[in-house]
Amino acid sequence: MLAIRLTAEPERLDTLILPVRPGRTDGAPAEAVPTAVAPPDGIAEEVAALIPVARFSGRAGEVHTQLRPGGGPGRLLLLGIGAADEAAWRASGAALARAGKDETHVTVALPDGVAPEAVRGLAEGLLLGSYRFRLGADTDAPALTDVDLAVSDPEAYEQAVEVARTTARMTRLARDLTNMPSSVKNPQWFAEQVTEAAADLPGLTLRVREPEQLAAEGFGGILAVGGGSASGPRLVELDWHPADARTHVVLVGKGITFDTGGISIKPVPAMKLMRKDMAGAAAVVAATLGVAALGLPVRVTTLAPLAENMVSGAAFRPGDVVRHYGGLTSETTNSDAEGRLVLADALAYAVQELKPDLLVDLATLTGANAVALGTRTGALYSDNDQLAEDLLAAIGSAGESAWRMPLPTDYVEHLGSDLADLHSAPTQGGGSVLAALYLREFTGDLADRWLHIDMSAPSWCERDDAELTRGATGWGVRGLLRWLAALD
C-alpha cells in the first residue's frame, strides 16, 4: 500500500502535482488553485499558460503531464479536482495513482485551507486506485510507493489521513479475500484469514464453529449448503465490545466460497466468477476489523456463515426440507438459492442469542439485483425508515451506491409451502424482493430494526473506474465504516 506523508516543507519536487478547478462560470477557462505551499518560482505562470494550450477542463480525475527537461520539477502534473468535494478528490486521487504509476515518488500541493474531508477523499482514492491483485509475478506493477501531501498544517489532517488509510486497508483486504481463487479459498481458509487478521487487533474476540459444533447447535441451513463439499462449512463470529459502547450492531455476511449451484447446477458462464459469492462476508469482516483498528465506541458482532456449494452424493437436493437454527423449516426447491439458507441460520442466531439493537446483512444474493439497478448499485431493504436513511447517506458519502427497494406485503404469500414453514425460492415476483422477504422471516422481534443489502452487482467491476479496479470492489466496507462511526 502506498506510503502517504503530510508535510509543510516538501523535500522532493522531481514530480509535482498542482490542482486545477473548472472555470467559475459557464465558458470560463479552468484555473489553477492557490496552494498552501508555494510552488517553485515561475511554475504558477507556466501553469496559467499551459491550461488553455492543453485544453484542460479541470474536471475531477483529469490529469495532464508536462515534461520539463532540465527543470525543477522535471515533471509537472495538472490534476483536475472538479467540485473539490470529497467525492471529486477521491476520483482525482485514483486518477493520479494511475497517471503516476511509473514514478516512485510524487508531491501533491494541496489548496490553501483544504477541508479534511477532501484530504481523506484524496488519500482513499490514491490507496484504492493503486490496488492490484495478482498471485504470480507482476511485471507491470505500479512503481509508485510514496506520496507527499504538501499542506500548511500537517497536524490538522493527520486524523483524516489515518481514517483513509484504515478504510482503504480494510477495503483492500475485502478485495483480496474476494479475488482469491476458490482453489485456495474454502471455508477453512477464510476462517484462518480472519483469525490471522484479528490477532493483530487487541480487543477482538473470535469464535469459529466447525461442522461438529454447527450440527450440535442446529445450524441446519449452513450444514445443508456445505454438505456437498469436501471442505466443511464454518461459522465465524467476530466481536468488538468496547467498554463505552452504547449500541450493539450485528453484521451478517453471506460467505459462499464457491457456488456451483449444487444439484441445480449453474451454466458455465454463470459459474466462472462464483469465487466472489463470499463478498458479503468479506465486507462485514473487514468493516469489523476497521472498527477495531479505529477504536470506534460501538459494539459490533459479525457473523460470517461459510460454505462451499458443490455437487456430490452428499449435496442437498431440490425439494429437501431444511431445519434452521431456532426451528423454522424451509422447502428448498432450488439448490442455487443457497445464500439465503446460510443467512437465515445466522440471522436467527443473532436474534435469539445476541439480541442486538440493530441487525444488518450484506449478501451477493441474486442476479435480479443487477437487472433492477445495474452494476454499481446495491439493493437496500428495510422497514425502518431512519435506519435505511442513515445507511443510504453513509454509503453515498463513502463513495458507494445503494437504492432502497420495497418490501411489498402482497409478495409474502409466495413464501408459503405445503411441506415446511417457508418456501425458500419461490419463482413468482421479483427475485431480489422475495429473497429479502424470506430473510425477514428470520428476524423475529428485530424485523423493525433489520436492514438487508443485496450487493451482488456492485461487488465486482469489469474495468477500472475511479477508485474501483478490475475485479472485486470491496463494496460495503466503506459505507459500513462511515455508518458505524456515526452511531451514538
mmCIF file of N, CA, C and O in Angstrom, residues 219-284:
data_model
loop_
_atom_site.group_PDB
_atom_site.id
_atom_site.type_symbol
_atom_site.label_atom_id
_atom_site.label_comp_id
_atom_site.label_asym_id
_atom_site.label_seq_id
_atom_site.Cartn_x
_atom_site.Cartn_y
_atom_site.Cartn_z
ATOM 1 N N PHE A 219 -27.473 -25.577 13.290
ATOM 2 C CA PHE A 219 -27.349 -24.676 12.136
ATOM 3 C C PHE A 219 -27.589 -25.468 10.850
ATOM 4 O O PHE A 219 -26.674 -25.720 10.059
ATOM 5 N N GLY A 220 -28.853 -25.842 10.624
ATOM 6 C CA GLY A 220 -29.185 -26.743 9.530
ATOM 7 C C GLY A 220 -28.997 -26.159 8.150
ATOM 8 O O GLY A 220 -28.678 -26.890 7.195
ATOM 9 N N GLY A 221 -29.196 -24.846 7.990
ATOM 10 C CA GLY A 221 -29.019 -24.235 6.686
ATOM 11 C C GLY A 221 -27.574 -24.249 6.239
ATOM 12 O O GLY A 221 -27.263 -24.581 5.089
ATOM 13 N N ILE A 222 -26.656 -23.883 7.134
ATOM 14 C CA ILE A 222 -25.233 -23.881 6.802
ATOM 15 C C ILE A 222 -24.762 -25.296 6.489
ATOM 16 O O ILE A 222 -24.013 -25.527 5.528
ATOM 17 N N LEU A 223 -25.206 -26.260 7.279
ATOM 18 C CA LEU A 223 -24.806 -27.649 7.067
ATOM 19 C C LEU A 223 -25.352 -28.198 5.752
ATOM 20 O O LEU A 223 -24.650 -28.930 5.042
ATOM 21 N N ALA A 224 -26.590 -27.849 5.400
ATOM 22 C CA ALA A 224 -27.164 -28.338 4.152
ATOM 23 C C ALA A 224 -26.383 -27.825 2.955
ATOM 24 O O ALA A 224 -25.999 -28.600 2.060
ATOM 25 N N VAL A 225 -26.101 -26.534 2.926
ATOM 26 C CA VAL A 225 -25.407 -25.946 1.783
ATOM 27 C C VAL A 225 -23.975 -26.473 1.686
ATOM 28 O O VAL A 225 -23.473 -26.757 0.598
ATOM 29 N N GLY A 226 -23.313 -26.625 2.823
ATOM 30 C CA GLY A 226 -21.928 -27.091 2.808
ATOM 31 C C GLY A 226 -21.769 -28.589 2.747
ATOM 32 O O GLY A 226 -20.639 -29.092 2.625
ATOM 33 N N GLY A 227 -22.881 -29.339 2.796
ATOM 34 C CA GLY A 227 -22.784 -30.793 2.895
ATOM 35 C C GLY A 227 -22.246 -31.487 1.665
ATOM 36 O O GLY A 227 -21.745 -32.609 1.754
ATOM 37 N N GLY A 228 -22.325 -30.863 0.499
ATOM 38 C CA GLY A 228 -21.855 -31.497 -0.718
ATOM 39 C C GLY A 228 -20.381 -31.310 -0.996
ATOM 40 O O GLY A 228 -19.853 -31.845 -1.980
ATOM 41 N N SER A 229 -19.683 -30.573 -0.150
ATOM 42 C CA SER A 229 -18.276 -30.264 -0.394
ATOM 43 C C SER A 229 -17.356 -31.064 0.514
ATOM 44 O O SER A 229 -17.711 -31.376 1.661
ATOM 45 N N ALA A 230 -16.176 -31.365 0.005
ATOM 46 C CA ALA A 230 -15.148 -31.996 0.833
ATOM 47 C C ALA A 230 -14.583 -31.010 1.853
ATOM 48 O O ALA A 230 -13.935 -31.416 2.823
ATOM 49 N N SER A 231 -14.810 -29.706 1.626
ATOM 50 C CA SER A 231 -14.375 -28.671 2.563
ATOM 51 C C SER A 231 -15.573 -28.283 3.428
ATOM 52 O O SER A 231 -16.522 -27.657 2.939
ATOM 53 N N GLY A 232 -15.549 -28.663 4.689
ATOM 54 C CA GLY A 232 -16.699 -28.470 5.554
ATOM 55 C C GLY A 232 -17.004 -27.009 5.836
ATOM 56 O O GLY A 232 -16.121 -26.147 5.757
ATOM 57 N N PRO A 233 -18.258 -26.690 6.172
ATOM 58 C CA PRO A 233 -18.651 -25.305 6.443
ATOM 59 C C PRO A 233 -18.114 -24.806 7.775
ATOM 60 O O PRO A 233 -17.659 -25.584 8.624
ATOM 61 N N ARG A 234 -18.199 -23.500 7.949
ATOM 62 C CA ARG A 234 -17.778 -22.850 9.186
ATOM 63 C C ARG A 234 -18.753 -21.714 9.482
ATOM 64 O O ARG A 234 -19.435 -21.216 8.602
ATOM 65 N N LEU A 235 -18.767 -21.282 10.736
ATOM 66 C CA LEU A 235 -19.435 -20.046 11.119
ATOM 67 C C LEU A 235 -18.453 -19.221 11.917
ATOM 68 O O LEU A 235 -18.039 -19.616 13.022
ATOM 69 N N VAL A 236 -18.044 -18.094 11.355
ATOM 70 C CA VAL A 236 -17.127 -17.181 12.032
ATOM 71 C C VAL A 236 -17.942 -16.160 12.817
ATOM 72 O O VAL A 236 -18.871 -15.547 12.280
ATOM 73 N N GLU A 237 -17.613 -15.996 14.088
ATOM 74 C CA GLU A 237 -18.239 -14.981 14.939
ATOM 75 C C GLU A 237 -17.143 -14.093 15.512
ATOM 76 O O GLU A 237 -16.301 -14.548 16.287
ATOM 77 N N LEU A 238 -17.146 -12.840 15.099
ATOM 78 C CA LEU A 238 -16.106 -11.881 15.474
ATOM 79 C C LEU A 238 -16.766 -10.748 16.252
ATOM 80 O O LEU A 238 -17.757 -10.170 15.786
ATOM 81 N N ASP A 239 -16.220 -10.422 17.425
ATOM 82 C CA ASP A 239 -16.887 -9.458 18.308
ATOM 83 C C ASP A 239 -15.942 -8.363 18.763
ATOM 84 O O ASP A 239 -14.836 -8.637 19.236
ATOM 85 N N TRP A 240 -16.371 -7.118 18.595
ATOM 86 C CA TRP A 240 -15.676 -5.939 19.118
ATOM 87 C C TRP A 240 -16.598 -5.306 20.152
ATOM 88 O O TRP A 240 -17.713 -4.892 19.829
ATOM 89 N N HIS A 241 -16.154 -5.272 21.419
ATOM 90 C CA HIS A 241 -17.039 -4.847 22.503
ATOM 91 C C HIS A 241 -16.297 -3.870 23.416
ATOM 92 O O HIS A 241 -15.828 -4.233 24.500
ATOM 93 N N PRO A 242 -16.211 -2.589 22.999
ATOM 94 C CA PRO A 242 -15.542 -1.596 23.856
ATOM 95 C C PRO A 242 -16.397 -1.276 25.085
ATOM 96 O O PRO A 242 -17.633 -1.375 25.050
ATOM 97 N N ALA A 243 -15.743 -0.871 26.134
ATOM 98 C CA ALA A 243 -16.444 -0.626 27.404
ATOM 99 C C ALA A 243 -17.442 0.515 27.301
ATOM 100 O O ALA A 243 -18.452 0.528 28.023
ATOM 101 N N ASP A 244 -17.190 1.477 26.410
ATOM 102 C CA ASP A 244 -18.066 2.648 26.328
ATOM 103 C C ASP A 244 -19.146 2.506 25.261
ATOM 104 O O ASP A 244 -19.827 3.483 24.930
ATOM 105 N N ALA A 245 -19.328 1.312 24.712
ATOM 106 C CA ALA A 245 -20.326 1.124 23.656
ATOM 107 C C ALA A 245 -21.743 1.242 24.207
ATOM 108 O O ALA A 245 -22.073 0.658 25.235
ATOM 109 N N ARG A 246 -22.580 2.004 23.507
ATOM 110 C CA ARG A 246 -23.987 2.138 23.890
ATOM 111 C C ARG A 246 -24.917 1.449 22.890
ATOM 112 O O ARG A 246 -26.091 1.251 23.182
ATOM 113 N N THR A 247 -24.397 1.113 21.722
ATOM 114 C CA THR A 247 -25.190 0.473 20.679
ATOM 115 C C THR A 247 -24.515 -0.817 20.252
ATOM 116 O O THR A 247 -23.290 -0.859 20.097
ATOM 117 N N HIS A 248 -25.315 -1.853 20.091
ATOM 118 C CA HIS A 248 -24.804 -3.151 19.625
ATOM 119 C C HIS A 248 -25.365 -3.431 18.237
ATOM 120 O O HIS A 248 -26.587 -3.519 18.056
ATOM 121 N N VAL A 249 -24.483 -3.573 17.276
ATOM 122 C CA VAL A 249 -24.859 -3.873 15.901
ATOM 123 C C VAL A 249 -24.364 -5.264 15.548
ATOM 124 O O VAL A 249 -23.202 -5.599 15.817
ATOM 125 N N VAL A 250 -25.216 -6.070 14.956
ATOM 126 C CA VAL A 250 -24.781 -7.346 14.396
ATOM 127 C C VAL A 250 -24.770 -7.223 12.882
ATOM 128 O O VAL A 250 -25.760 -6.810 12.269
ATOM 129 N N LEU A 251 -23.631 -7.567 12.292
ATOM 130 C CA LEU A 251 -23.467 -7.611 10.840
ATOM 131 C C LEU A 251 -23.408 -9.067 10.406
ATOM 132 O O LEU A 251 -22.693 -9.869 11.024
ATOM 133 N N VAL A 252 -24.126 -9.403 9.365
ATOM 134 C CA VAL A 252 -24.126 -10.761 8.827
ATOM 135 C C VAL A 252 -23.740 -10.679 7.357
ATOM 136 O O VAL A 252 -24.250 -9.823 6.623
ATOM 137 N N GLY A 253 -22.834 -11.556 6.918
ATOM 138 C CA GLY A 253 -22.410 -11.536 5.525
ATOM 139 C C GLY A 253 -22.394 -12.921 4.921
ATOM 140 O O GLY A 253 -21.860 -13.867 5.507
ATOM 141 N N LYS A 254 -22.974 -13.051 3.753
ATOM 142 C CA LYS A 254 -23.004 -14.327 3.035
ATOM 143 C C LYS A 254 -21.586 -14.733 2.640
ATOM 144 O O LYS A 254 -20.862 -13.978 2.006
ATOM 145 N N GLY A 255 -21.218 -15.978 2.969
ATOM 146 C CA GLY A 255 -19.853 -16.437 2.714
ATOM 147 C C GLY A 255 -19.795 -17.743 1.931
ATOM 148 O O GLY A 255 -19.259 -18.733 2.428
ATOM 149 N N ILE A 256 -20.320 -17.765 0.721
ATOM 150 C CA ILE A 256 -20.229 -18.956 -0.124
ATOM 151 C C ILE A 256 -18.916 -18.875 -0.897
ATOM 152 O O ILE A 256 -18.789 -18.078 -1.834
ATOM 153 N N THR A 257 -17.949 -19.673 -0.513
ATOM 154 C CA THR A 257 -16.603 -19.529 -1.074
ATOM 155 C C THR A 257 -16.509 -20.019 -2.514
ATOM 156 O O THR A 257 -15.584 -19.654 -3.227
ATOM 157 N N PHE A 258 -17.437 -20.838 -2.953
ATOM 158 C CA PHE A 258 -17.654 -21.094 -4.379
ATOM 159 C C PHE A 258 -19.051 -21.667 -4.527
ATOM 160 O O PHE A 258 -19.509 -22.455 -3.703
ATOM 161 N N ASP A 259 -19.710 -21.250 -5.602
ATOM 162 C CA ASP A 259 -21.101 -21.661 -5.808
ATOM 163 C C ASP A 259 -21.269 -22.300 -7.183
ATOM 164 O O ASP A 259 -21.302 -21.609 -8.195
ATOM 165 N N THR A 260 -21.367 -23.604 -7.192
ATOM 166 C CA THR A 260 -21.674 -24.300 -8.445
ATOM 167 C C THR A 260 -23.160 -24.269 -8.760
ATOM 168 O O THR A 260 -23.572 -24.592 -9.870
ATOM 169 N N GLY A 261 -23.960 -23.896 -7.783
ATOM 170 C CA GLY A 261 -25.403 -24.040 -7.889
ATOM 171 C C GLY A 261 -25.890 -25.340 -7.283
ATOM 172 O O GLY A 261 -27.088 -25.559 -7.145
ATOM 173 N N GLY A 262 -24.961 -26.223 -6.910
ATOM 174 C CA GLY A 262 -25.337 -27.516 -6.347
ATOM 175 C C GLY A 262 -26.028 -28.383 -7.390
ATOM 176 O O GLY A 262 -25.720 -28.319 -8.584
ATOM 177 N N ILE A 263 -26.970 -29.200 -6.955
ATOM 178 C CA ILE A 263 -27.702 -30.067 -7.885
ATOM 179 C C ILE A 263 -28.390 -29.242 -8.970
ATOM 180 O O ILE A 263 -28.467 -29.649 -10.125
ATOM 181 N N SER A 264 -28.861 -28.053 -8.624
ATOM 182 C CA SER A 264 -29.435 -27.117 -9.614
ATOM 183 C C SER A 264 -28.281 -26.349 -10.260
ATOM 184 O O SER A 264 -28.172 -25.122 -10.147
ATOM 185 N N ILE A 265 -27.428 -27.072 -10.956
ATOM 186 C CA ILE A 265 -26.120 -26.548 -11.344
ATOM 187 C C ILE A 265 -26.216 -25.361 -12.295
ATOM 188 O O ILE A 265 -27.105 -25.302 -13.159
ATOM 189 N N LYS A 266 -25.320 -24.405 -12.127
ATOM 190 C CA LYS A 266 -25.286 -23.223 -12.969
ATOM 191 C C LYS A 266 -24.700 -23.562 -14.338
ATOM 192 O O LYS A 266 -23.862 -24.458 -14.455
ATOM 193 N N PRO A 267 -25.061 -22.831 -15.384
ATOM 194 C CA PRO A 267 -24.315 -22.922 -16.646
ATOM 195 C C PRO A 267 -22.907 -22.363 -16.445
ATOM 196 O O PRO A 267 -22.679 -21.535 -15.555
ATOM 197 N N VAL A 268 -21.977 -22.824 -17.275
ATOM 198 C CA VAL A 268 -20.571 -22.438 -17.094
ATOM 199 C C VAL A 268 -20.367 -20.921 -17.057
ATOM 200 O O VAL A 268 -19.650 -20.416 -16.185
ATOM 201 N N PRO A 269 -20.947 -20.131 -17.972
ATOM 202 C CA PRO A 269 -20.693 -18.682 -17.912
ATOM 203 C C PRO A 269 -21.101 -18.058 -16.579
ATOM 204 O O PRO A 269 -20.467 -17.116 -16.112
ATOM 205 N N ALA A 270 -22.162 -18.579 -15.970
ATOM 206 C CA ALA A 270 -22.627 -18.023 -14.703
ATOM 207 C C ALA A 270 -21.781 -18.489 -13.523
ATOM 208 O O ALA A 270 -21.874 -17.922 -12.441
ATOM 209 N N MET A 271 -20.967 -19.528 -13.731
ATOM 210 C CA MET A 271 -20.189 -20.104 -12.634
ATOM 211 C C MET A 271 -18.779 -19.530 -12.544
ATOM 212 O O MET A 271 -18.127 -19.636 -11.503
ATOM 213 N N LYS A 272 -18.298 -18.904 -13.625
ATOM 214 C CA LYS A 272 -16.886 -18.538 -13.696
ATOM 215 C C LYS A 272 -16.442 -17.596 -12.585
ATOM 216 O O LYS A 272 -15.304 -17.683 -12.111
ATOM 217 N N LEU A 273 -17.309 -16.684 -12.172
ATOM 218 C CA LEU A 273 -16.927 -15.697 -11.157
ATOM 219 C C LEU A 273 -17.488 -16.008 -9.785
ATOM 220 O O LEU A 273 -17.527 -15.127 -8.911
ATOM 221 N N MET A 274 -17.881 -17.249 -9.551
ATOM 222 C CA MET A 274 -18.531 -17.562 -8.280
ATOM 223 C C MET A 274 -17.571 -17.622 -7.099
ATOM 224 O O MET A 274 -17.989 -17.866 -5.975
ATOM 225 N N ARG A 275 -16.301 -17.332 -7.324
ATOM 226 C CA ARG A 275 -15.410 -17.106 -6.188
ATOM 227 C C ARG A 275 -15.790 -15.839 -5.439
ATOM 228 O O ARG A 275 -15.373 -15.633 -4.295
ATOM 229 N N LYS A 276 -16.585 -14.963 -6.086
ATOM 230 C CA LYS A 276 -16.971 -13.703 -5.446
ATOM 231 C C LYS A 276 -18.209 -13.839 -4.574
ATOM 232 O O LYS A 276 -18.669 -12.849 -3.998
ATOM 233 N N ASP A 277 -18.736 -15.066 -4.427
ATOM 234 C CA ASP A 277 -20.008 -15.224 -3.727
ATOM 235 C C ASP A 277 -19.867 -15.122 -2.210
ATOM 236 O O ASP A 277 -20.835 -15.350 -1.489
ATOM 237 N N MET A 278 -18.683 -14.786 -1.749
ATOM 238 C CA MET A 278 -18.477 -14.540 -0.316
ATOM 239 C C MET A 278 -18.124 -13.075 -0.063
ATOM 240 O O MET A 278 -17.611 -12.713 0.994
ATOM 241 N N ALA A 279 -18.426 -12.205 -1.042
ATOM 242 C CA ALA A 279 -18.070 -10.793 -0.903
ATOM 243 C C ALA A 279 -18.789 -10.133 0.270
ATOM 244 O O ALA A 279 -18.261 -9.207 0.890
ATOM 245 N N GLY A 280 -20.006 -10.577 0.598
ATOM 246 C CA GLY A 280 -20.707 -10.023 1.756
ATOM 247 C C GLY A 280 -19.987 -10.340 3.050
ATOM 248 O O GLY A 280 -19.816 -9.469 3.920
ATOM 249 N N ALA A 281 -19.529 -11.582 3.187
ATOM 250 C CA ALA A 281 -18.775 -11.967 4.380
ATOM 251 C C ALA A 281 -17.470 -11.190 4.462
ATOM 252 O O ALA A 281 -17.062 -10.732 5.536
ATOM 253 N N ALA A 282 -16.795 -11.033 3.327
ATOM 254 C CA ALA A 282 -15.545 -10.272 3.310
ATOM 255 C C ALA A 282 -15.785 -8.837 3.759
ATOM 256 O O ALA A 282 -14.988 -8.269 4.520
ATOM 257 N N ALA A 283 -16.887 -8.240 3.311
ATOM 258 C CA ALA A 283 -17.171 -6.843 3.648
ATOM 259 C C ALA A 283 -17.449 -6.660 5.136
ATOM 260 O O ALA A 283 -16.918 -5.734 5.772
ATOM 261 N N VAL A 284 -18.274 -7.525 5.720
ATOM 262 C CA VAL A 284 -18.625 -7.321 7.137
ATOM 263 C C VAL A 284 -17.440 -7.647 8.045
ATOM 264 O O VAL A 284 -17.245 -6.988 9.074
#
